[in-house]
Amino acid sequence: MPNFLDSNHTAATSRPGKSPQRPTKKILCVTLHFDDSHRPIRRRNKLPQGMGAAFLAGAFSPGLCHIKTYSEVYSGPLEDEKLLAWPDMVVLTGVTNCFDRMLQVTAYARSKNSKVIVVAGGPAIRAFPRYAAPFFDYCCTGDMEQLQEVVREALGAEYATREMIPRLDLAYWVGMHGHVETSRYCNFHCNFCSLTGEKTRYQKYDLQYIEKQFLLMGKRRTVHFIDNNFYGNDRDFFLARLALIDKYRKKGFFTYWSALVSGDFFSNEENLTLAAQSGCTALFSGVESFDGNSLRNYNKLQNTCLPQVELIRRCLSHGIAFWYGLFLDVYSRTIDDIQNEVDFIFSNSEITLPGFLTLPIPLPGTPYFNQCLERKAFFPATSLRHLDGTTLCMPPVSPLDEVVPFIRRIQHLKQQRKRILQHALGFRRRYHAVLNLEKMFYALASNALLCLNTMHPIQSILTKRYAPPSHISTTEAFEKTYAPRFPVLSRYRSHFTPTLLTDHQGAVNEALLPDIRSPHPPPPHTP
Ligand code: B12
Ligand code: SF4
């Protein structure tokens, strides 16, 4: 390992602030990302983009802090040595499978500046707070407002804001697509969802807080509401937000909007009429499966109110593009069964194609994870990094040597390009009267994304340089993404080894057991 140094080797120190009384503090907020292609690439075209870094930046007083944000989704892995040596405090966030990336960035920052304070939070920390604690200065299991408490304690009360308004002005990665959140968490409890595992409760933001986000976001072509469930369980709140949308649309802040909604939204057709009238271009809903039994197994009963095809048709007929993801549940279904479902979708120009196809992910803390653990289902040497939706971490129903080529085929829809194109032409013919050019573009974005996944030039070059993924956790090699990109102190060697969920014999990693046996309490009700 050439990239580990003895402790006394590097360790740059940060420059002191100008005023001895109130020195400026340098803050770096980072949204981490391990790409599911297992390559160190950036995803500039992903929608929505991760907003964690910009939201968390709202904890720091702008007058006293020099704040920088970085998104690994948009900009690729953070490896800029100067930037990593710069901050007094680094704040880390990201989805569950990024935990090891949090460790790596911590090692980089501490190797450059031994005094840097590292704060980490988000789903991985919530799932394993005891395990994570020794790696960071602060492990936060609360909501983003907890960062204000950390700032007060670590830097001093004057460095924290009183009201936490997301710094949407620092979200350099959103381009013409503003991102705003109007509610937190969800009123449903799907068995695979990390929000269910965290026992969080659906929370509404007040309208003034939403207005502040619009103002900070500035004028954009579209605004994407990144709420887990924009519809929620309070229709009056939904109507009030539509009125607010209308107001800001008329003021010219944006022309169109899109949101994530749960399946029950589509049962009341008036919702679609009102959404369309207020400029909604696209709705995303987690369809997951067209199979009723699967939906019941996932405890996704809100998707059984209407047949899925009817739901999608209804949305499109109101002139709103429909986006969704599909589960390739090889753990409970045969590949023939799943292939039939995929064939049905691809040959049906009444509905849009899924924007992404993913294996179900047993996210730690969820009922699904606990069931898998009870069945001792996990493959040996499965790590947190493998929980990405493209790596098998448990035995599938069909034989493994058939499932792996199936996943490969479906991830790289090379043979399907003709079908994807035919689908797009059929879809266009059917819906051109109700979807204008921009909405048609959004509706067919899934077709384009499915093709581009394999045609993107950088992706193709990297694919040649990297060994193809094995798609099986036990044999998936991560050497390249686990090698330090520049010299780091040898004491951080362990930050570059995957965090194992199961050991090489298949037993659960003992170090994680205290967190698994007694999960942390749900975060307090904040907004
Ligand atoms: C944008 C987005 C993405 C983006 C960017 C993800 C990223 N790296 O941030 C992309 C498109 C890449 C993405 C991908 C996936 N995503 Co996504 N995504 C989102 C989305 C819509 C918004 C995330 C966001 O920016 N939220 C704003 C921040 C501020 O809120 P938050 O992250 O929820 O954090 C809260 C707490 O955790 C806490 N917190 C978080 N960090 C920190 C740090 C500190 C210091 C503190 C104090 C608090 C704190 O504070 C917040 C509440 O106040 C959420 C839904 C949502 N509304 O959150 C889903 C969500 C995060 N995604 C989810 C999933 C399942 C996925 C996929 C696995 C889907 C798939 N099967 O392919 C993939 C991951 C694949 C991969 N290789 O990484 C799940 C949870 C995932 C998990 N726990 O791992 C969510 C919650 C959706 C859902 N309800 O199921 N996603
Ligand atoms: S509807 Fe979506 S956000 Fe809500 S619990 Fe289910 S998967 Fe999670």
Coordinates of N, CA and C in Angstrom, one line a residue, residues 214-426:
F214 N -37.8 29.2 -1.6 CA -38.1 29.7 -3.0 C -37.2 30.9 -3.2
L215 N -37.1 31.8 -2.2 CA -36.4 33.0 -2.4 C -34.9 32.7 -2.5
L216 N -34.4 31.8 -1.7 CA -32.9 31.5 -1.8 C -32.6 30.7 -3.0
M217 N -33.5 29.9 -3.5 CA -33.3 29.1 -4.7 C -33.1 30.0 -5.9
G218 N -33.8 31.2 -5.9 CA -33.7 32.1 -7.1 C -34.5 31.6 -8.3
K219 N -34.4 32.3 -9.4 CA -35.3 32.0 -10.5 C -34.7 30.8 -11.3
R220 N -35.5 29.8 -11.5 CA -35.1 28.5 -12.2 C -36.2 28.2 -13.2
R221 N -35.8 27.3 -14.1 CA -36.8 26.8 -15.1 C -37.9 25.9 -14.4
T222 N -37.4 25.0 -13.6 CA -38.3 24.1 -12.8 C -37.9 24.0 -11.4
V223 N -38.9 23.6 -10.5 CA -38.5 23.3 -9.2 C -38.9 21.9 -8.9
H224 N -38.0 21.1 -8.3 CA -38.2 19.7 -7.9 C -38.4 19.7 -6.4
F225 N -39.6 19.2 -6.0 CA -39.8 19.0 -4.6 C -39.3 17.7 -4.2
I226 N -38.2 17.7 -3.3 CA -37.6 16.4 -3.0 C -38.2 15.7 -1.8
D227 N -39.3 16.2 -1.3 CA -40.0 15.5 -0.2 C -40.1 14.0 -0.5
N228 N -40.0 13.2 0.5 CA -40.2 11.7 0.3 C -41.6 11.5 -0.2
N229 N -42.5 12.3 0.3 CA -43.9 12.1 -0.1 C -44.6 13.5 -0.1
F230 N -44.5 14.2 -1.2 CA -45.1 15.5 -1.4 C -46.5 15.6 -1.0
Y231 N -47.3 14.5 -1.2 CA -48.7 14.6 -1.0 C -49.0 14.5 0.5
G232 N -48.4 13.6 1.2 CA -48.5 13.5 2.7 C -49.9 13.1 3.1
N233 N -50.3 13.4 4.4 CA -51.6 13.0 4.9 C -52.5 14.1 5.3
D234 N -52.2 15.3 4.7 CA -53.0 16.5 5.1 C -53.4 17.2 3.8
R235 N -54.6 17.0 3.3 CA -55.0 17.6 2.0 C -55.0 19.1 2.0
D236 N -55.4 19.7 3.2 CA -55.4 21.1 3.3 C -53.9 21.7 3.1
F237 N -53.0 21.0 3.6 CA -51.6 21.4 3.5 C -51.2 21.3 2.0
F238 N -51.7 20.2 1.4 CA -51.4 20.0 -0.1 C -51.9 21.2 -0.9
L239 N -53.2 21.5 -0.6 CA -53.8 22.6 -1.3 C -53.1 24.0 -1.0
A240 N -52.7 24.2 0.2 CA -52.0 25.4 0.6 C -50.7 25.5 -0.2
R241 N -50.0 24.4 -0.3 CA -48.7 24.4 -1.1 C -49.0 24.7 -2.6
L242 N -50.1 24.1 -3.1 CA -50.4 24.4 -4.5 C -50.6 25.9 -4.7
A243 N -51.3 26.5 -3.7 CA -51.5 28.0 -3.8 C -50.2 28.7 -3.8
L244 N -49.3 28.3 -2.9 CA -48.0 28.9 -2.8 C -47.2 28.8 -4.1
I245 N -47.3 27.6 -4.7 CA -46.6 27.3 -5.9 C -47.1 28.3 -7.0
D246 N -48.5 28.4 -7.0 CA -49.1 29.3 -8.0 C -48.6 30.7 -7.9
K247 N -48.5 31.2 -6.6 CA -48.0 32.5 -6.3 C -46.6 32.7 -6.9
Y248 N -45.7 31.8 -6.5 CA -44.3 32.0 -7.0 C -44.1 31.7 -8.4
R249 N -45.0 30.9 -9.0 CA -44.9 30.7 -10.5 C -45.3 32.0 -11.2
K250 N -46.4 32.6 -10.6 CA -46.8 33.9 -11.2 C -45.7 35.0 -11.1
K251 N -45.0 34.9 -10.0 CA -43.9 35.9 -9.8 C -42.7 35.6 -10.7
G252 N -42.8 34.5 -11.4 CA -41.7 34.2 -12.4 C -40.5 33.4 -11.8
F253 N -40.7 32.8 -10.6 CA -39.6 32.1 -10.0 C -39.3 30.8 -10.7
F254 N -40.3 30.2 -11.3 CA -40.2 29.0 -12.1 C -41.4 28.8 -13.0
T255 N -41.3 27.9 -14.0 CA -42.4 27.7 -14.9 C -43.1 26.4 -14.5
Y256 N -42.2 25.4 -14.2 CA -42.8 24.1 -14.0 C -42.3 23.5 -12.7
W257 N -43.0 22.5 -12.2 CA -42.5 21.8 -11.0 C -42.7 20.3 -11.1
S258 N -42.0 19.6 -10.3 CA -42.2 18.1 -10.2 C -42.0 17.7 -8.7
A259 N -42.5 16.5 -8.4 CA -42.5 16.1 -7.0 C -42.5 14.5 -6.9
L260 N -42.1 14.1 -5.7 CA -42.3 12.6 -5.4 C -43.6 12.4 -4.6
V261 N -44.5 11.6 -5.1 CA -45.7 11.3 -4.3 C -45.9 9.8 -4.2
S262 N -46.7 9.5 -3.1 CA -47.1 8.1 -2.9 C -48.3 7.7 -3.8
G263 N -48.5 6.4 -3.9 CA -49.5 5.8 -4.8 C -50.9 6.4 -4.6
D264 N -51.3 6.6 -3.3 CA -52.6 7.1 -3.0 C -53.0 8.4 -3.6
F265 N -52.0 9.2 -3.9 CA -52.2 10.5 -4.5 C -53.1 10.4 -5.8
F266 N -52.9 9.3 -6.5 CA -53.5 9.2 -7.8 C -55.0 8.7 -7.7
S267 N -55.4 8.3 -6.5 CA -56.8 7.8 -6.4 C -57.8 8.9 -6.6
N268 N -57.4 10.1 -6.1 CA -58.3 11.2 -6.2 C -57.9 12.1 -7.5
E269 N -58.7 11.9 -8.5 CA -58.3 12.5 -9.8 C -58.2 14.1 -9.7
E270 N -58.9 14.6 -8.8 CA -58.8 16.1 -8.6 C -57.4 16.6 -8.3
N271 N -56.7 15.7 -7.6 CA -55.3 16.0 -7.3 C -54.5 16.3 -8.6
L272 N -54.7 15.4 -9.6 CA -54.0 15.5 -10.8 C -54.4 16.8 -11.6
T273 N -55.7 17.1 -11.6 CA -56.2 18.2 -12.2 C -55.6 19.5 -11.6
L274 N -55.6 19.6 -10.3 CA -55.0 20.7 -9.6 C -53.5 20.9 -9.9
A275 N -52.8 19.7 -9.8 CA -51.4 19.7 -10.0 C -51.1 20.2 -11.4
A276 N -51.8 19.7 -12.4 CA -51.5 20.1 -13.8 C -51.8 21.6 -14.0
Q277 N -52.9 22.1 -13.4 CA -53.2 23.5 -13.5 C -52.1 24.4 -12.9
S278 N -51.4 23.9 -11.9 CA -50.4 24.7 -11.3 C -49.0 24.5 -11.9
G279 N -48.9 23.8 -13.0 CA -47.6 23.8 -13.7 C -46.8 22.5 -13.4
C280 N -47.5 21.4 -12.9 CA -46.7 20.2 -12.6 C -46.3 19.5 -14.0
T281 N -45.0 19.3 -14.1 CA -44.6 18.6 -15.4 C -44.4 17.1 -15.2
A282 N -44.0 16.7 -14.0 CA -43.7 15.3 -13.8 C -43.9 14.9 -12.3
L283 N -44.4 13.7 -12.1 CA -44.5 13.1 -10.8 C -43.7 11.8 -10.7
F284 N -42.9 11.7 -9.6 CA -42.2 10.4 -9.4 C -43.0 9.6 -8.4
S285 N -43.2 8.3 -8.6 CA -43.8 7.5 -7.6 C -43.1 6.2 -7.6
G286 N -42.9 5.6 -6.4 CA -42.2 4.3 -6.3 C -43.1 3.2 -6.6
V287 N -43.2 2.9 -7.9 CA -44.1 1.8 -8.4 C -43.6 0.4 -7.8
E288 N -42.3 0.2 -7.8 CA -41.6 -1.0 -7.4 C -42.0 -2.2 -8.1
S289 N -43.3 -2.5 -8.2 CA -43.7 -3.8 -8.9 C -45.1 -3.6 -9.4
F290 N -45.4 -4.4 -10.5 CA -46.7 -4.4 -11.0 C -47.5 -5.7 -10.5
D291 N -46.8 -6.4 -9.6 CA -47.3 -7.6 -9.0 C -47.9 -7.3 -7.6
G292 N -49.2 -7.5 -7.4 CA -49.9 -7.2 -6.2 C -49.3 -7.9 -5.0
N293 N -48.9 -9.2 -5.1 CA -48.4 -9.9 -4.0 C -47.1 -9.3 -3.5
S294 N -46.2 -8.9 -4.5 CA -45.0 -8.3 -4.1 C -45.3 -7.0 -3.3
L295 N -46.2 -6.2 -3.8 CA -46.5 -5.0 -3.1 C -47.0 -5.2 -1.6
R296 N -47.8 -6.3 -1.5 CA -48.3 -6.6 -0.1 C -47.1 -7.0 0.7
N297 N -46.2 -7.8 0.1 CA -45.0 -8.2 0.9 C -44.2 -7.1 1.4
Y298 N -44.1 -6.0 0.5 CA -43.3 -4.8 0.9 C -44.1 -3.9 1.8
N299 N -45.3 -4.3 2.2 CA -46.2 -3.4 3.0 C -46.4 -2.1 2.2
K300 N -46.5 -2.2 0.9 CA -46.7 -0.9 0.1 C -48.1 -0.9 -0.3
L301 N -49.0 -0.9 0.6 CA -50.5 -1.1 0.3 C -51.0 0.2 -0.4
Q302 N -50.3 1.3 -0.2 CA -50.8 2.6 -0.8 C -50.7 2.4 -2.4
N303 N -49.9 1.5 -2.9 CA -49.8 1.2 -4.3 C -50.9 0.3 -4.8
T304 N -51.7 -0.2 -3.9 CA -52.7 -1.2 -4.4 C -54.1 -0.5 -4.5
C305 N -54.1 0.8 -4.2 CA -55.4 1.5 -4.3 C -55.9 1.4 -5.8
L306 N -55.0 1.6 -6.7 CA -55.4 1.6 -8.1 C -54.4 0.6 -8.8
P307 N -54.9 -0.1 -9.9 CA -53.9 -0.9 -10.7 C -52.8 0.0 -11.2
Q308 N -51.6 -0.5 -11.2 CA -50.4 0.4 -11.5 C -50.5 1.0 -12.9
V309 N -51.0 0.2 -13.9 CA -51.1 0.7 -15.2 C -52.1 1.9 -15.3
E310 N -53.2 1.7 -14.6 CA -54.3 2.7 -14.6 C -53.7 4.0 -14.0
L311 N -53.0 3.8 -12.9 CA -52.4 4.9 -12.2 C -51.5 5.8 -13.1
I312 N -50.6 5.1 -13.9 CA -49.7 5.8 -14.8 C -50.5 6.5 -15.9
R313 N -51.4 5.7 -16.5 CA -52.2 6.3 -17.6 C -53.0 7.5 -17.1
R314 N -53.5 7.4 -15.9 CA -54.3 8.6 -15.4 C -53.4 9.8 -15.3
C315 N -52.2 9.6 -14.8 CA -51.3 10.7 -14.6 C -50.9 11.3 -16.0
L316 N -50.6 10.5 -16.9 CA -50.2 11.0 -18.3 C -51.4 11.7 -19.0
S317 N -52.6 11.1 -18.8 CA -53.7 11.7 -19.5 C -54.0 13.1 -18.9
H318 N -53.5 13.4 -17.7 CA -53.7 14.8 -17.2 C -52.5 15.7 -17.7
G319 N -51.7 15.2 -18.6 CA -50.6 16.0 -19.1 C -49.4 16.1 -18.2
I320 N -49.2 15.1 -17.3 CA -48.1 15.1 -16.4 C -47.2 13.8 -16.6
A321 N -45.9 14.1 -16.9 CA -45.1 12.9 -17.1 C -45.0 12.1 -15.8
F322 N -44.8 10.8 -16.0 CA -44.7 9.9 -14.8 C -43.4 9.2 -14.8
W323 N -42.7 9.3 -13.7 CA -41.4 8.7 -13.4 C -41.5 7.6 -12.3
Y324 N -40.8 6.5 -12.5 CA -40.8 5.5 -11.4 C -39.6 4.6 -11.4
G325 N -39.4 3.9 -10.3 CA -38.4 2.9 -10.2 C -39.0 1.5 -10.1
L326 N -38.3 0.5 -10.5 CA -38.8 -0.8 -10.5 C -37.9 -1.8 -9.7
F327 N -38.4 -2.6 -8.9 CA -37.6 -3.6 -8.2 C -37.4 -4.8 -9.0
L328 N -36.2 -5.3 -9.1 CA -35.9 -6.6 -9.7 C -35.8 -7.5 -8.5
D329 N -36.9 -8.0 -8.0 CA -36.8 -8.7 -6.8 C -36.4 -10.2 -7.0
V330 N -35.2 -10.4 -7.3 CA -34.7 -11.8 -7.6 C -34.7 -12.6 -6.3
Y331 N -34.8 -11.9 -5.1 CA -34.8 -12.7 -3.9 C -36.1 -13.4 -3.6
S332 N -37.2 -12.9 -4.2 CA -38.5 -13.6 -4.0 C -39.2 -14.0 -5.2
R333 N -38.6 -13.7 -6.4 CA -39.3 -14.1 -7.7 C -38.2 -14.7 -8.6
T334 N -38.7 -15.5 -9.5 CA -37.8 -16.1 -10.5 C -37.5 -15.1 -11.6
I335 N -36.4 -15.3 -12.3 CA -36.0 -14.3 -13.3 C -37.0 -14.4 -14.5
D336 N -37.6 -15.6 -14.7 CA -38.7 -15.6 -15.8 C -39.8 -14.7 -15.4
D337 N -40.2 -14.8 -14.2 CA -41.3 -13.9 -13.7 C -41.0 -12.4 -13.9
I338 N -39.8 -12.1 -13.5 CA -39.4 -10.7 -13.6 C -39.2 -10.3 -15.0
Q339 N -38.7 -11.1 -15.8 CA -38.5 -10.8 -17.3 C -39.9 -10.6 -17.9
N340 N -40.9 -11.4 -17.5 CA -42.2 -11.2 -18.1 C -42.7 -9.8 -17.7
E341 N -42.4 -9.4 -16.5 CA -42.9 -8.0 -16.1 C -42.2 -7.0 -16.9
V342 N -40.9 -7.1 -17.1 CA -40.1 -6.2 -17.9 C -40.6 -6.1 -19.3
D343 N -40.8 -7.3 -19.9 CA -41.3 -7.4 -21.3 C -42.7 -6.7 -21.4
F344 N -43.5 -6.9 -20.4 CA -44.8 -6.3 -20.4 C -44.7 -4.8 -20.4
I345 N -43.7 -4.2 -19.6 CA -43.6 -2.8 -19.6 C -43.0 -2.2 -20.9
F346 N -42.0 -2.9 -21.4 CA -41.3 -2.4 -22.6 C -42.2 -2.5 -23.8
S347 N -43.2 -3.4 -23.8 CA -44.1 -3.5 -25.0 C -45.4 -2.7 -24.8
N348 N -45.4 -1.9 -23.7 CA -46.7 -1.2 -23.4 C -46.4 0.3 -23.6
S349 N -46.8 0.9 -24.7 CA -46.6 2.3 -24.9 C -47.6 3.2 -24.2
E350 N -48.5 2.6 -23.5 CA -49.4 3.4 -22.7 C -48.7 4.0 -21.4
I351 N -47.6 3.4 -21.0 CA -47.0 3.8 -19.8 C -45.5 4.2 -20.1
T352 N -45.0 5.0 -19.2 CA -43.5 5.3 -19.3 C -42.7 4.2 -18.9
L353 N -41.4 4.2 -19.3 CA -40.5 3.2 -18.8 C -39.9 3.6 -17.5
P354 N -39.5 2.6 -16.7 CA -38.9 3.0 -15.4 C -37.6 3.7 -15.6
G355 N -37.3 4.7 -14.7 CA -36.1 5.5 -14.8 C -34.9 4.7 -14.2
F356 N -35.2 3.8 -13.3 CA -34.2 2.9 -12.8 C -34.7 1.6 -12.4
L357 N -33.9 0.6 -12.5 CA -34.2 -0.8 -12.1 C -33.2 -1.2 -11.1
T358 N -33.7 -1.6 -9.9 CA -32.8 -1.9 -8.8 C -33.2 -3.2 -8.1
L359 N -32.2 -3.9 -7.5 CA -32.5 -5.0 -6.7 C -33.0 -4.4 -5.4
P360 N -33.9 -5.2 -4.7 CA -34.3 -4.6 -3.3 C -33.1 -4.6 -2.4
I361 N -33.0 -3.5 -1.6 CA -31.8 -3.3 -0.7 C -32.3 -3.5 0.7
P362 N -31.7 -4.5 1.4 CA -32.0 -4.7 2.8 C -31.2 -3.7 3.6
L363 N -31.8 -2.5 3.8 CA -31.2 -1.4 4.5 C -31.2 -1.6 6.0
P364 N -30.1 -1.5 6.6 CA -30.0 -1.8 8.1 C -31.1 -1.0 8.9
G365 N -31.7 -1.8 9.8 CA -32.7 -1.1 10.6 C -34.1 -1.3 10.1
T366 N -34.3 -1.7 8.9 CA -35.6 -1.9 8.3 C -36.2 -3.3 8.7
P367 N -37.5 -3.4 8.7 CA -38.1 -4.7 8.9 C -37.5 -5.8 7.9
Y368 N -37.4 -5.3 6.7 CA -36.8 -6.2 5.6 C -35.4 -6.7 6.0
F369 N -34.6 -5.8 6.5 CA -33.2 -6.2 6.9 C -33.3 -7.2 8.0
N370 N -34.2 -6.9 9.0 CA -34.2 -7.8 10.2 C -34.7 -9.2 9.8
Q371 N -35.7 -9.3 8.8 CA -36.1 -10.6 8.3 C -35.0 -11.3 7.6
C372 N -34.2 -10.6 6.8 CA -33.1 -11.3 6.1 C -32.0 -11.8 7.1
L373 N -31.8 -11.0 8.2 CA -30.9 -11.3 9.2 C -31.3 -12.6 9.9
E374 N -32.6 -12.6 10.3 CA -33.2 -13.8 11.0 C -33.0 -15.0 10.2
R375 N -33.2 -14.9 8.8 CA -33.0 -16.1 8.0 C -31.6 -16.4 7.7
K376 N -30.7 -15.6 8.3 CA -29.2 -15.8 8.0 C -29.0 -15.8 6.5
A377 N -29.7 -14.9 5.8 CA -29.6 -14.9 4.4 C -28.4 -14.3 3.7
F378 N -27.7 -13.4 4.5 CA -26.7 -12.6 3.8 C -25.5 -13.5 3.4
F379 N -25.0 -13.2 2.2 CA -23.8 -13.8 1.7 C -22.6 -13.5 2.7
P380 N -21.6 -14.3 2.8 CA -20.4 -14.0 3.5 C -19.7 -12.7 2.9
A381 N -19.0 -12.0 3.7 CA -18.2 -10.8 3.3 C -19.1 -9.7 2.5
T382 N -20.4 -9.6 3.0 CA -21.2 -8.6 2.4 C -20.9 -7.3 3.2
S383 N -20.6 -6.2 2.5 CA -20.3 -5.0 3.2 C -21.4 -3.9 3.0
L384 N -21.3 -2.9 3.8 CA -22.3 -1.8 3.7 C -22.3 -1.2 2.3
R385 N -21.1 -1.2 1.7 CA -20.9 -0.7 0.3 C -21.8 -1.4 -0.7
H386 N -22.0 -2.7 -0.4 CA -22.7 -3.6 -1.3 C -24.2 -3.3 -1.4
L387 N -24.7 -2.5 -0.4 CA -26.2 -2.2 -0.4 C -26.5 -1.1 -1.3
D388 N -26.3 -1.4 -2.6 CA -26.4 -0.4 -3.6 C -27.5 -0.7 -4.7
G389 N -28.1 -1.8 -4.6 CA -29.2 -2.1 -5.6 C -28.7 -2.7 -6.9
T390 N -27.3 -2.9 -7.0 CA -26.9 -3.6 -8.2 C -26.0 -4.9 -7.8
T391 N -25.8 -5.0 -6.5 CA -25.0 -6.2 -6.0 C -25.9 -7.1 -5.2
L392 N -25.8 -8.4 -5.6 CA -26.6 -9.4 -4.9 C -25.9 -9.7 -3.6
C393 N -26.7 -9.6 -2.5 CA -26.1 -9.8 -1.2 C -26.8 -11.0 -0.5
M394 N -27.7 -11.7 -1.2 CA -28.4 -12.8 -0.6 C -28.7 -13.8 -1.8
P395 N -28.9 -15.1 -1.5 CA -29.2 -16.0 -2.5 C -30.5 -15.7 -3.3
P396 N -30.5 -15.6 -4.6 CA -31.7 -15.4 -5.3 C -32.6 -16.7 -5.5
V397 N -33.8 -16.5 -5.9 CA -34.7 -17.7 -6.1 C -34.1 -18.6 -7.3
S398 N -33.8 -17.9 -8.4 CA -33.3 -18.7 -9.6 C -31.8 -18.9 -9.4
P399 N -31.2 -19.9 -10.1 CA -29.8 -20.2 -9.9 C -28.9 -18.9 -10.1
L400 N -27.9 -18.8 -9.3 CA -27.0 -17.7 -9.3 C -26.4 -17.5 -10.6
D401 N -26.0 -18.6 -11.3 CA -25.3 -18.4 -12.6 C -26.3 -18.0 -13.7
E402 N -27.6 -17.9 -13.4 CA -28.5 -17.3 -14.4 C -28.9 -15.9 -14.0
V403 N -28.9 -15.7 -12.7 CA -29.3 -14.3 -12.2 C -28.2 -13.3 -12.5
V404 N -27.0 -13.6 -12.3 CA -25.9 -12.6 -12.6 C -26.0 -12.1 -14.0
P405 N -26.0 -13.0 -15.0 CA -26.1 -12.5 -16.4 C -27.4 -11.7 -16.6
F406 N -28.4 -12.1 -15.9 CA -29.7 -11.3 -16.0 C -29.5 -9.9 -15.5
I407 N -28.9 -9.8 -14.4 CA -28.7 -8.4 -13.8 C -27.8 -7.6 -14.8
R408 N -26.8 -8.2 -15.3 CA -25.9 -7.5 -16.2 C -26.7 -7.1 -17.4
R409 N -27.5 -8.0 -18.0 CA -28.3 -7.7 -19.2 C -29.2 -6.5 -18.9
I410 N -29.8 -6.5 -17.7 CA -30.8 -5.5 -17.5 C -30.2 -4.2 -17.1
Q411 N -29.0 -4.2 -16.5 CA -28.3 -3.0 -16.2 C -27.8 -2.3 -17.5
H412 N -27.4 -3.2 -18.4 CA -26.9 -2.7 -19.7 C -27.8 -3.1 -20.8
L413 N -28.8 -2.3 -21.0 CA -29.9 -2.7 -21.9 C -29.5 -2.7 -23.3
K414 N -28.3 -3.1 -23.6 CA -27.8 -3.0 -25.0 C -28.7 -3.6 -26.0
Q415 N -29.2 -4.9 -25.7 CA -30.0 -5.5 -26.7 C -31.4 -4.9 -26.8
Q416 N -31.7 -4.0 -25.8 CA -33.1 -3.5 -25.7 C -33.2 -2.2 -26.4
R417 N -32.1 -1.6 -26.9 CA -32.2 -0.2 -27.4 C -33.2 -0.1 -28.5
K418 N -33.4 -1.1 -29.4 CA -34.4 -1.0 -30.4 C -35.8 -1.0 -29.8
R419 N -36.0 -1.8 -28.8 CA -37.3 -1.8 -28.1 C -37.6 -0.5 -27.4
I420 N -36.5 0.1 -26.8 CA -36.7 1.3 -26.1 C -37.1 2.4 -27.1
L421 N -36.4 2.4 -28.2 CA -36.8 3.4 -29.3 C -38.2 3.2 -29.8
Q422 N -38.6 1.9 -30.0 CA -39.9 1.6 -30.5 C -40.9 2.1 -29.5
H423 N -40.6 1.8 -28.2 CA -41.5 2.3 -27.1 C -41.7 3.8 -27.2
A424 N -40.6 4.5 -27.3 CA -40.6 6.0 -27.4 C -41.5 6.5 -28.5
L425 N -41.4 5.8 -29.7 CA -42.2 6.3 -30.8 C -43.7 6.0 -30.6
G426 N -44.0 4.8 -30.1 CA -45.4 4.5 -29.8 C -45.9 5.4 -28.7

